[in-house]
Coordinates of C-alpha atoms in Angstrom, one line a residue:
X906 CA 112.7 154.8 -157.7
X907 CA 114.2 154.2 -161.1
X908 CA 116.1 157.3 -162.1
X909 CA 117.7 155.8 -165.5
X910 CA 114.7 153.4 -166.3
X911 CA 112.6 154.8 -169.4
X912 CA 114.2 157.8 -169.2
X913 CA 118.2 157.4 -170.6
X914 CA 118.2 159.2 -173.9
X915 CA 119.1 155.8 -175.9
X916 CA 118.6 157.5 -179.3
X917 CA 120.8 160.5 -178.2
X918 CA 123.0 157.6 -176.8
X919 CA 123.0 155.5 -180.3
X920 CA 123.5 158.5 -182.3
X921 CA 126.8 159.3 -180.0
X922 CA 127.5 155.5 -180.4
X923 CA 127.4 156.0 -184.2
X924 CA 129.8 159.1 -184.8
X925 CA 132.9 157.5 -182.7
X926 CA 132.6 154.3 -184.5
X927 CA 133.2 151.2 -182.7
X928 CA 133.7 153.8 -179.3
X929 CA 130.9 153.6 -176.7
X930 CA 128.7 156.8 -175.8
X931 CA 130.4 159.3 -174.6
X932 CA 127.9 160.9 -172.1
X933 CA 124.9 159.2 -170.1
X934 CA 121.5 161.2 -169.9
X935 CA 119.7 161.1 -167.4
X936 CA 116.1 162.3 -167.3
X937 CA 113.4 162.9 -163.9
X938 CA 110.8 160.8 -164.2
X939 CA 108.4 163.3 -165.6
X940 CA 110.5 164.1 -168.6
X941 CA 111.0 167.5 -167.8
X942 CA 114.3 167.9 -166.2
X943 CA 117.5 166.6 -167.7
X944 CA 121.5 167.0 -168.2
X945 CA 124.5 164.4 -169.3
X946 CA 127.4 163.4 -167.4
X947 CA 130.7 161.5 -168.9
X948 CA 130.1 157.6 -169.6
X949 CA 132.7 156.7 -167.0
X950 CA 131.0 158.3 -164.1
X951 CA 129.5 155.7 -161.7
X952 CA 125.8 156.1 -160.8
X953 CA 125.3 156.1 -156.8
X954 CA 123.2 153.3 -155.0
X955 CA 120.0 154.7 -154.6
X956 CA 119.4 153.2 -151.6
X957 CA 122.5 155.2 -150.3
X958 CA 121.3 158.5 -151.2
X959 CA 117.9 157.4 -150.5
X960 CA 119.1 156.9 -146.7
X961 CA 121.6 160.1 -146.6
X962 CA 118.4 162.5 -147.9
X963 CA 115.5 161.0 -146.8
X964 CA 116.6 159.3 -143.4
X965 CA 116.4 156.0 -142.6
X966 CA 112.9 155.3 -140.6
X967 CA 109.9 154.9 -142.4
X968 CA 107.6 157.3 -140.8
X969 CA 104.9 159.2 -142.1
X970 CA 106.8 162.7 -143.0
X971 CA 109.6 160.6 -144.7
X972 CA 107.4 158.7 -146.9
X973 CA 105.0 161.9 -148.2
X974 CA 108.8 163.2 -148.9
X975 CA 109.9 160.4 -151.1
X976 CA 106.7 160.7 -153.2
X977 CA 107.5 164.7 -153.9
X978 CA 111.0 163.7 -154.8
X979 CA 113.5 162.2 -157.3
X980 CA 116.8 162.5 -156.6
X981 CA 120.0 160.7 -158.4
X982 CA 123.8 160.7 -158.0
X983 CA 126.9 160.1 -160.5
X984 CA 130.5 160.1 -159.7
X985 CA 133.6 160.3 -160.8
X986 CA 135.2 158.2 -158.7
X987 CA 135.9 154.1 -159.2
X988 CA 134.0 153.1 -156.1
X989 CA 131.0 155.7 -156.0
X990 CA 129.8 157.0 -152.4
X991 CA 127.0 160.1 -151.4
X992 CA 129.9 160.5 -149.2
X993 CA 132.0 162.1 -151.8
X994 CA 129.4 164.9 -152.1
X995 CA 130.7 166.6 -148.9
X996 CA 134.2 165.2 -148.0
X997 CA 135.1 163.9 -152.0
X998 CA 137.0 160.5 -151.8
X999 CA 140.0 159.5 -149.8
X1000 CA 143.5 160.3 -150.8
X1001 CA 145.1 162.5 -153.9
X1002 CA 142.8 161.1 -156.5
X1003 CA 139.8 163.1 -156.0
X1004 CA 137.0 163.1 -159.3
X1005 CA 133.9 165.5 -159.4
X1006 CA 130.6 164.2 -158.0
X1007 CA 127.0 165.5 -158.9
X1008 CA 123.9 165.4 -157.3
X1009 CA 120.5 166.6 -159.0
X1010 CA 117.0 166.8 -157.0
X1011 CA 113.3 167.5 -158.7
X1012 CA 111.1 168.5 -155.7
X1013 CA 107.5 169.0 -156.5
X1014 CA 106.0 172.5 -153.9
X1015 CA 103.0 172.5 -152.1
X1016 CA 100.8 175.5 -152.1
X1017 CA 102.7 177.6 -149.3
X1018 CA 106.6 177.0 -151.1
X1019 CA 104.9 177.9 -153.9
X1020 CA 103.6 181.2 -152.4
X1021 CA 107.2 181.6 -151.6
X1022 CA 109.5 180.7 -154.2
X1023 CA 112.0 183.2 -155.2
X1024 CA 115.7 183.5 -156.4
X1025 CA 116.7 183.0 -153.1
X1026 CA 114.6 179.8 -152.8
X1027 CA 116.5 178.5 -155.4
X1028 CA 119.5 179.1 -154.3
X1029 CA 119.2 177.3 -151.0
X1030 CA 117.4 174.7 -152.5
X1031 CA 120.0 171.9 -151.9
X1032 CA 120.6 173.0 -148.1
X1033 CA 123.9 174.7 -148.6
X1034 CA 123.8 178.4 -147.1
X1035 CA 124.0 179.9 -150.4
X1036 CA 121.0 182.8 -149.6
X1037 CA 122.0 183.9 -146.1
X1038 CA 122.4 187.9 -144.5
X1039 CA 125.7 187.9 -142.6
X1040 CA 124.1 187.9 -139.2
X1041 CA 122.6 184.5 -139.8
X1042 CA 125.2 182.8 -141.2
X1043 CA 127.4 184.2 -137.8
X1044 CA 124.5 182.2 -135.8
X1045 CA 124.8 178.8 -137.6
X1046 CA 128.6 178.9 -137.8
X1047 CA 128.4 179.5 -133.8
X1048 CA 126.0 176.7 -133.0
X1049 CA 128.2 174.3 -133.3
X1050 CA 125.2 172.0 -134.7
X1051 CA 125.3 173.3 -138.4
X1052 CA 127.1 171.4 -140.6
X1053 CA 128.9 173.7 -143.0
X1054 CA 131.5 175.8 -141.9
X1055 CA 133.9 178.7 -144.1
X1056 CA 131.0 179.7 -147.0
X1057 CA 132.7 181.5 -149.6
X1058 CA 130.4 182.7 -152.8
X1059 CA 132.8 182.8 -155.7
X1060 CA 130.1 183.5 -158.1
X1061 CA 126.9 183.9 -158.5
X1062 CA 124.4 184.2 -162.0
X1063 CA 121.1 185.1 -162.7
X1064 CA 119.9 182.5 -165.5
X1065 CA 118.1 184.3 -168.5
X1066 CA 114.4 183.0 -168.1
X1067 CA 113.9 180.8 -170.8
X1068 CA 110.3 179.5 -171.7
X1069 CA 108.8 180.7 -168.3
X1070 CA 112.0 178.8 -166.7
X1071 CA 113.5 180.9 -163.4
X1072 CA 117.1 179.7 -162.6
X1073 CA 120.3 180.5 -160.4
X1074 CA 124.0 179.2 -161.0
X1075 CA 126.6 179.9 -158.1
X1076 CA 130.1 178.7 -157.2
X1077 CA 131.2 178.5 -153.2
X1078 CA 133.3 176.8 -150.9
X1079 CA 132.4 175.4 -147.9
X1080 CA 133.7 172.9 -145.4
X1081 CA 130.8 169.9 -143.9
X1082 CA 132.3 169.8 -140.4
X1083 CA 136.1 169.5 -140.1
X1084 CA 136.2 167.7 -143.9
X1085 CA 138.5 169.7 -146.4
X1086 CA 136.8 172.6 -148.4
X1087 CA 134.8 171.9 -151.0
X1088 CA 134.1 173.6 -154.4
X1089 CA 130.4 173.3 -155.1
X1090 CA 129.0 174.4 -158.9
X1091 CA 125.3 174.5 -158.4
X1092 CA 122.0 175.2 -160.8
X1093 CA 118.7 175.5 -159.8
X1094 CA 115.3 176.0 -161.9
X1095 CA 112.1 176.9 -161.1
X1096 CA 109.5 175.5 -163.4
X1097 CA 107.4 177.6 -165.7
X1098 CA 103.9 176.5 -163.8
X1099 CA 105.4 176.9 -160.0
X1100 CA 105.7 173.6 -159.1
X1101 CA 108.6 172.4 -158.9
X1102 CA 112.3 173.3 -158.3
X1103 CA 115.1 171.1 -160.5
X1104 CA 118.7 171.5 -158.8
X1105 CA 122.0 170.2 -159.6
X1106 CA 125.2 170.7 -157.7
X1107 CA 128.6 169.4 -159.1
X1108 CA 131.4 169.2 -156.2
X1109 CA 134.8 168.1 -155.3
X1110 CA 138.2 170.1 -153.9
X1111 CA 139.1 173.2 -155.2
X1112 CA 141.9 171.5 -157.1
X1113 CA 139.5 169.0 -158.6
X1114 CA 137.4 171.5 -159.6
X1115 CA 139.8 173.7 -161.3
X1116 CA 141.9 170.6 -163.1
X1117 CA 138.1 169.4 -164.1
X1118 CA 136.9 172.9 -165.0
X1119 CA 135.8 172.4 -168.5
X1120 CA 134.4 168.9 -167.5
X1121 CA 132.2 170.2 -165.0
X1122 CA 131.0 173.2 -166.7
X1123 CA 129.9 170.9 -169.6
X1124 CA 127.5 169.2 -166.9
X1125 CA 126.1 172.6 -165.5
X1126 CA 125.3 173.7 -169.0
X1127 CA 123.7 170.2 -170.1
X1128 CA 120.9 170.7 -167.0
X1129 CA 117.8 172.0 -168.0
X1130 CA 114.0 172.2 -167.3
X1131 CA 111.3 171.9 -169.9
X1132 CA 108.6 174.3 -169.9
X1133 CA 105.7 171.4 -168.6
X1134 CA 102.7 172.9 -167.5
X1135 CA 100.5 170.7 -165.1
X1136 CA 96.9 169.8 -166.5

């Protein structure tokens, strides 16, 4: 998987290139490999080896469940920070200097998620327990096998549909484990035709996100989802 090969915007790239002078691009974009879902993130975020969050998503055998998996999605990761980590996405980096990571996944539906894709769907489409009734969230918090601990919904936005387009924005905190709370900014689409579901999450402290609101609300706005329609 190639996330930036044949698929970086080079003449959006060159035309940024071109208006600051002898300045680089200011923003890397980042297409899926169909062409359908894309955002931007600053030049000087650091893409994350795809090996890594190849591993951390995906798991590390090779049996069959994992590898029908990989082909129904693309994932990629950028951060802020100097020495990029999927880490970061959950615990952000060690010490004071703590940057914004992102995190985008395209995952193609069979014929039942299809059937049941809804706002909620969307929502929880990255694993967080963004779409839960009070009861169940009591029961994962006192398994003491669930991750994430402390959800608190800050806010949460019904997209305008746009071309067909379904999508969700919402802002929570959450702890993974005993880590620090995290502030997580996350969008998710739903594709005109059913059949997929495009999601990006944007995360760090909630110090990191407020100093880097304007930085990280830039991101969330740049995602979007083409109106593609399978054959």
């Amino acid at each position: 998987m190639h996330p930036l090969s044949g698929r970086t915007l080079m003449g959006a790239a060159l035309a940024a290139s071109l208006l600051s002078g002898c300045a680089g691009p200011e923003y890397t974009y980042i297409r899926d490999d169909d062409g359908a879902t894309y955002f931007k993130v600053p030049a000087g975020w650091r893409q994350v080896d795809q090996k890594a969050i190849e591993k951390a998503v995906f798991g590390e055998d090779d049996r069959e469940d994992r590898s029908a998996l990989r082909r129904t999605v693309w994932i990629v990761a950028f951060d802020a920070d100097e020495r990029p980590s999927i880490d970061h996405l959950v615990t952000g980096p060690a010490g004071a200097d703590d940057r914004p990571f992102v995190l985008v996944k395209v995952q193609k539906l069979n014929a039942e998620q299809r059937n049941r894709a809804s706002l909620n769907m969307l929502r929880n489409s990255l694993g967080f327990p963004v779409a839960l009734d009070d009861d169940m969230r009591r029961r994962l918090d006192e398994s003491g096998i669930y991750p994430y601990k402390d959800f608190k919904l800050l806010t949460d936005r019904v997209l305008p549909v746009v071309d067909g387009v379904r999508g969700v924005r919402s802002v929570f905190n959450l702890r993974h484990g005993s880590g620090p709370v995290q502030t997580y900014d996350e969008t998710a689409y739903l594709s005109a035709d059913g059949s997929r579901i495009s999601s990006l999450v944007i995360g760090c402290s909630p110090e990191c996100h407020r100093e880097h609101a304007a930085e990280i609300g830039l991101i969330a706005e740049s995602f979007k989802v083409k109106r593609i329609l399978n054959p």
